[in-house]
GROMACS .gro file of N, CA and C in nm:
model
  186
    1UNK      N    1  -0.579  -1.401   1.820
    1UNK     CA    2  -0.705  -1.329   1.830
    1UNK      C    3  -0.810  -1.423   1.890
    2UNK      N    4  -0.876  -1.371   1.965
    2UNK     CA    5  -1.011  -1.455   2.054
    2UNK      C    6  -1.117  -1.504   1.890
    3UNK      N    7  -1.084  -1.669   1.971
    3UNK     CA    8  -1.230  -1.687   1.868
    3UNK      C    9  -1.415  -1.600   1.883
    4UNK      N   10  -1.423  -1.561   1.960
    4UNK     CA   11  -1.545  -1.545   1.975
    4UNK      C   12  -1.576  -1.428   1.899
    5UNK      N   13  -1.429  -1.303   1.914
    5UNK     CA   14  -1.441  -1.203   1.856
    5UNK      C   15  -1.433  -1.259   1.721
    6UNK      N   16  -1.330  -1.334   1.668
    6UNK     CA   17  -1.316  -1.342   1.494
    6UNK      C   18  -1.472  -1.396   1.479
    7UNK      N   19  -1.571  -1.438   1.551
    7UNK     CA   20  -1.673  -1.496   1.495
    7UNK      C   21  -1.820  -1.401   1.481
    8UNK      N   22  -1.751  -1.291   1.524
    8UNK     CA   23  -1.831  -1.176   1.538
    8UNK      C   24  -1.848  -1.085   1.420
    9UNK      N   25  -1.731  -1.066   1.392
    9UNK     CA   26  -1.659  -0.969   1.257
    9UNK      C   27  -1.694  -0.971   1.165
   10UNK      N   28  -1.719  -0.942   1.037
   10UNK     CA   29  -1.736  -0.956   0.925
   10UNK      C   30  -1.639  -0.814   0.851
   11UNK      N   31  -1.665  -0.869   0.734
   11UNK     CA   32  -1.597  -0.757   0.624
   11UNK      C   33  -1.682  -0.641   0.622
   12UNK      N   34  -1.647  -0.552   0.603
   12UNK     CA   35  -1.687  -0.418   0.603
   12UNK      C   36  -1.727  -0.369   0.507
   13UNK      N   37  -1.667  -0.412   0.367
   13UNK     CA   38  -1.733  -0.372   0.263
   13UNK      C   39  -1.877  -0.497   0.217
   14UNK      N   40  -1.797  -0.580   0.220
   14UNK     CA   41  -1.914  -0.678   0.164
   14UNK      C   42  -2.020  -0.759   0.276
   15UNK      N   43  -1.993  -0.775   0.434
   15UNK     CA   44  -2.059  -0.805   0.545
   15UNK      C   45  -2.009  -0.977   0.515
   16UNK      N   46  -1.918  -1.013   0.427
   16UNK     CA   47  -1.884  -1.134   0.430
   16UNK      C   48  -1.812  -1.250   0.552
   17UNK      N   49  -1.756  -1.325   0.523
   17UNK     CA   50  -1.670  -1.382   0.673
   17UNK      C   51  -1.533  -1.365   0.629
   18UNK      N   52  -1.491  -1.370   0.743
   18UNK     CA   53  -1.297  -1.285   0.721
   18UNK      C   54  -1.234  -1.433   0.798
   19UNK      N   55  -1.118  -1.454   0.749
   19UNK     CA   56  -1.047  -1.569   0.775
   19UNK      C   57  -0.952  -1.504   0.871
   20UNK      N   58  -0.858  -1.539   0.992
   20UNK     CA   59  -0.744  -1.506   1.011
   20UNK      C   60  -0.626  -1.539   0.944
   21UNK      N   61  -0.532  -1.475   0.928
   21UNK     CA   62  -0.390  -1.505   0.859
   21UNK      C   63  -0.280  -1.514   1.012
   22UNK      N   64  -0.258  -1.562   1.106
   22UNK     CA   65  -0.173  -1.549   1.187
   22UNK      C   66  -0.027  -1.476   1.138
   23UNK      N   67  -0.002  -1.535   1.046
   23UNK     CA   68   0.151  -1.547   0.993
   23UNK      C   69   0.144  -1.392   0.935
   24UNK      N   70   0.037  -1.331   0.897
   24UNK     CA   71   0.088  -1.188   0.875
   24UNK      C   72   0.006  -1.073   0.908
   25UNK      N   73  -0.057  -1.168   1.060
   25UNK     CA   74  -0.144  -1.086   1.169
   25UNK      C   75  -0.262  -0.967   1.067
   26UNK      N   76  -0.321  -1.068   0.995
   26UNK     CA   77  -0.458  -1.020   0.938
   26UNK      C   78  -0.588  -1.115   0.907
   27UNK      N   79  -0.672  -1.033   0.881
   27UNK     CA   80  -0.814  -1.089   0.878
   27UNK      C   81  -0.801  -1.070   0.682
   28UNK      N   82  -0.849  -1.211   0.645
   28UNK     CA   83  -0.898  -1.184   0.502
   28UNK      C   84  -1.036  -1.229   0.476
   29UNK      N   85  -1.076  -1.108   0.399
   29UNK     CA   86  -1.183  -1.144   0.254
   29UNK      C   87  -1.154  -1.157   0.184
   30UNK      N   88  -1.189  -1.334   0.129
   30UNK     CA   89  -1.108  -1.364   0.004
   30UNK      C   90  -1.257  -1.315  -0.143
   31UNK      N   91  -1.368  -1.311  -0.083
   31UNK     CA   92  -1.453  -1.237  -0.150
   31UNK      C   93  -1.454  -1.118  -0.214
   32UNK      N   94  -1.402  -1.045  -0.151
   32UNK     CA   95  -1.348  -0.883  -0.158
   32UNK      C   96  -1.164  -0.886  -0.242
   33UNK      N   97  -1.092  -0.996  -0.176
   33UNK     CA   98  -0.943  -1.014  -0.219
   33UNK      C   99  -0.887  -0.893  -0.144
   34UNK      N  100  -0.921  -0.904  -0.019
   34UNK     CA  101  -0.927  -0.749   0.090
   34UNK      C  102  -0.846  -0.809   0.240
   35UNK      N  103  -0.721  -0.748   0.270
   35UNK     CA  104  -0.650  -0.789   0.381
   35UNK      C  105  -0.680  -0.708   0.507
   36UNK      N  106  -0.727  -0.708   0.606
   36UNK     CA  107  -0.746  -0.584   0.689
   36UNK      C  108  -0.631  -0.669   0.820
   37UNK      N  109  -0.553  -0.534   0.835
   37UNK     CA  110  -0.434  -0.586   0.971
   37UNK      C  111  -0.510  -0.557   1.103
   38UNK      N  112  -0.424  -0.603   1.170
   38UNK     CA  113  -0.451  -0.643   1.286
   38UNK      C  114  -0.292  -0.571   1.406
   39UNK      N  115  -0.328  -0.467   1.398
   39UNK     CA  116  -0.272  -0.399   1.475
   39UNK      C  117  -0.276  -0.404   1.682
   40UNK      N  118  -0.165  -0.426   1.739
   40UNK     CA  119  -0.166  -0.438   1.894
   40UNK      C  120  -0.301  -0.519   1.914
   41UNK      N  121  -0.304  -0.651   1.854
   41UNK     CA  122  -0.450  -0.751   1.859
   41UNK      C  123  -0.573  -0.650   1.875
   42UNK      N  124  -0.554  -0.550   1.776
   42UNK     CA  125  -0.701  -0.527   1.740
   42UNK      C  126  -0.676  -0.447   1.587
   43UNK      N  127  -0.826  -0.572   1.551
   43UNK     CA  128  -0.888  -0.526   1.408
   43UNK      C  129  -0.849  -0.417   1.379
   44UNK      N  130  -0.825  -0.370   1.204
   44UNK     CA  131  -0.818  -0.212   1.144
   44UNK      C  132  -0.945  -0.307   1.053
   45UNK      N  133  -1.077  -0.262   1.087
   45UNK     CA  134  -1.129  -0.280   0.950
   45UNK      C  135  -1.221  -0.123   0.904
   46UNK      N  136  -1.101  -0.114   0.869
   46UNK     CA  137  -1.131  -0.008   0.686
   46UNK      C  138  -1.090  -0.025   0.626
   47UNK      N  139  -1.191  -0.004   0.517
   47UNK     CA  140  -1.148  -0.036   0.345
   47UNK      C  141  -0.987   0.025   0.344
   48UNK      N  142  -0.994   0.136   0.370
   48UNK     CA  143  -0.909   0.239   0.364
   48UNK      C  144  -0.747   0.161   0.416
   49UNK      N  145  -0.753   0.066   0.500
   49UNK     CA  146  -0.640   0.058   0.572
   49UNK      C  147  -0.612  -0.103   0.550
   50UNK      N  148  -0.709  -0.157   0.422
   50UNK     CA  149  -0.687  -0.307   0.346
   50UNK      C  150  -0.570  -0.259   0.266
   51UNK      N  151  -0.535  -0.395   0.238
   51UNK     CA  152  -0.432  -0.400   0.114
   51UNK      C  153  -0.523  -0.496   0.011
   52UNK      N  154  -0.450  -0.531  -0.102
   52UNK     CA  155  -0.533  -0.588  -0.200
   52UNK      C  156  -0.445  -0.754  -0.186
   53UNK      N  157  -0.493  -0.827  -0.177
   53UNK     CA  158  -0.453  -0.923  -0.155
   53UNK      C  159  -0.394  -0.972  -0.326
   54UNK      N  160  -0.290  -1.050  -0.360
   54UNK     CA  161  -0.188  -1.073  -0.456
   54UNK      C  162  -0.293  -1.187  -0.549
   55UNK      N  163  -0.275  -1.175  -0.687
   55UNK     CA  164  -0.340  -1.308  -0.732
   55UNK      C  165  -0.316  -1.446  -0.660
   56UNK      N  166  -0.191  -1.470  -0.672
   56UNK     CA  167  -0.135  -1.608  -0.532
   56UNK      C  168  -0.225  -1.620  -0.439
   57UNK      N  169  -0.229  -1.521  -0.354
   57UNK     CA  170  -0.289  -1.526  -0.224
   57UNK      C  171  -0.461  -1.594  -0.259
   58UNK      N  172  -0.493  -1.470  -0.368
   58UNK     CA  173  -0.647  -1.547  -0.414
   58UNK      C  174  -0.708  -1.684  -0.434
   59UNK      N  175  -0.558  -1.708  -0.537
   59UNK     CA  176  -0.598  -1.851  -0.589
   59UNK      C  177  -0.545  -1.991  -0.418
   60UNK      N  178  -0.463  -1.959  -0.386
   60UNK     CA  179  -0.435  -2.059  -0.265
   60UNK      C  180  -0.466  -2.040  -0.121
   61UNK      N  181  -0.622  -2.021  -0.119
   61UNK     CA  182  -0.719  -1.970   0.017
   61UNK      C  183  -0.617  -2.084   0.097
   62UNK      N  184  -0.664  -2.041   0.249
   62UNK     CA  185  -0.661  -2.117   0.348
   62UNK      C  186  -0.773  -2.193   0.407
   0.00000   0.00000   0.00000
């Protein structure tokens, strides 16, 4: 994903900053504990189309 775009983005529910995950082609809010994918290199950000990110995932940010 283009840096300029990830530096653009924010979370949707909370307007927070979203990390990339390469390895499972998503953007996280670890604020929210909110995964939004990243479909044909472009963003899905809706709540609607997050997953909930795993306690694991919470506790061992990137």
């Amino acid at each position: 994903m283009d840096k300029k775009l990830l530096a653009m983005l924010a979370c949707p529910v909370c307007k927070g900053e979203l990390k990339l995950n390469d390895d499972r082609s998503e953007l996280i809010c670890y604020h929210d504990a909110m995964a939004f994918p990243i479909r044909e290199g472009i963003p899905v950000m809706l709540a609607s189309e997050a997953r909930t990110l795993s306690t694991d995932e919470r506790l061992h940010k990137r």
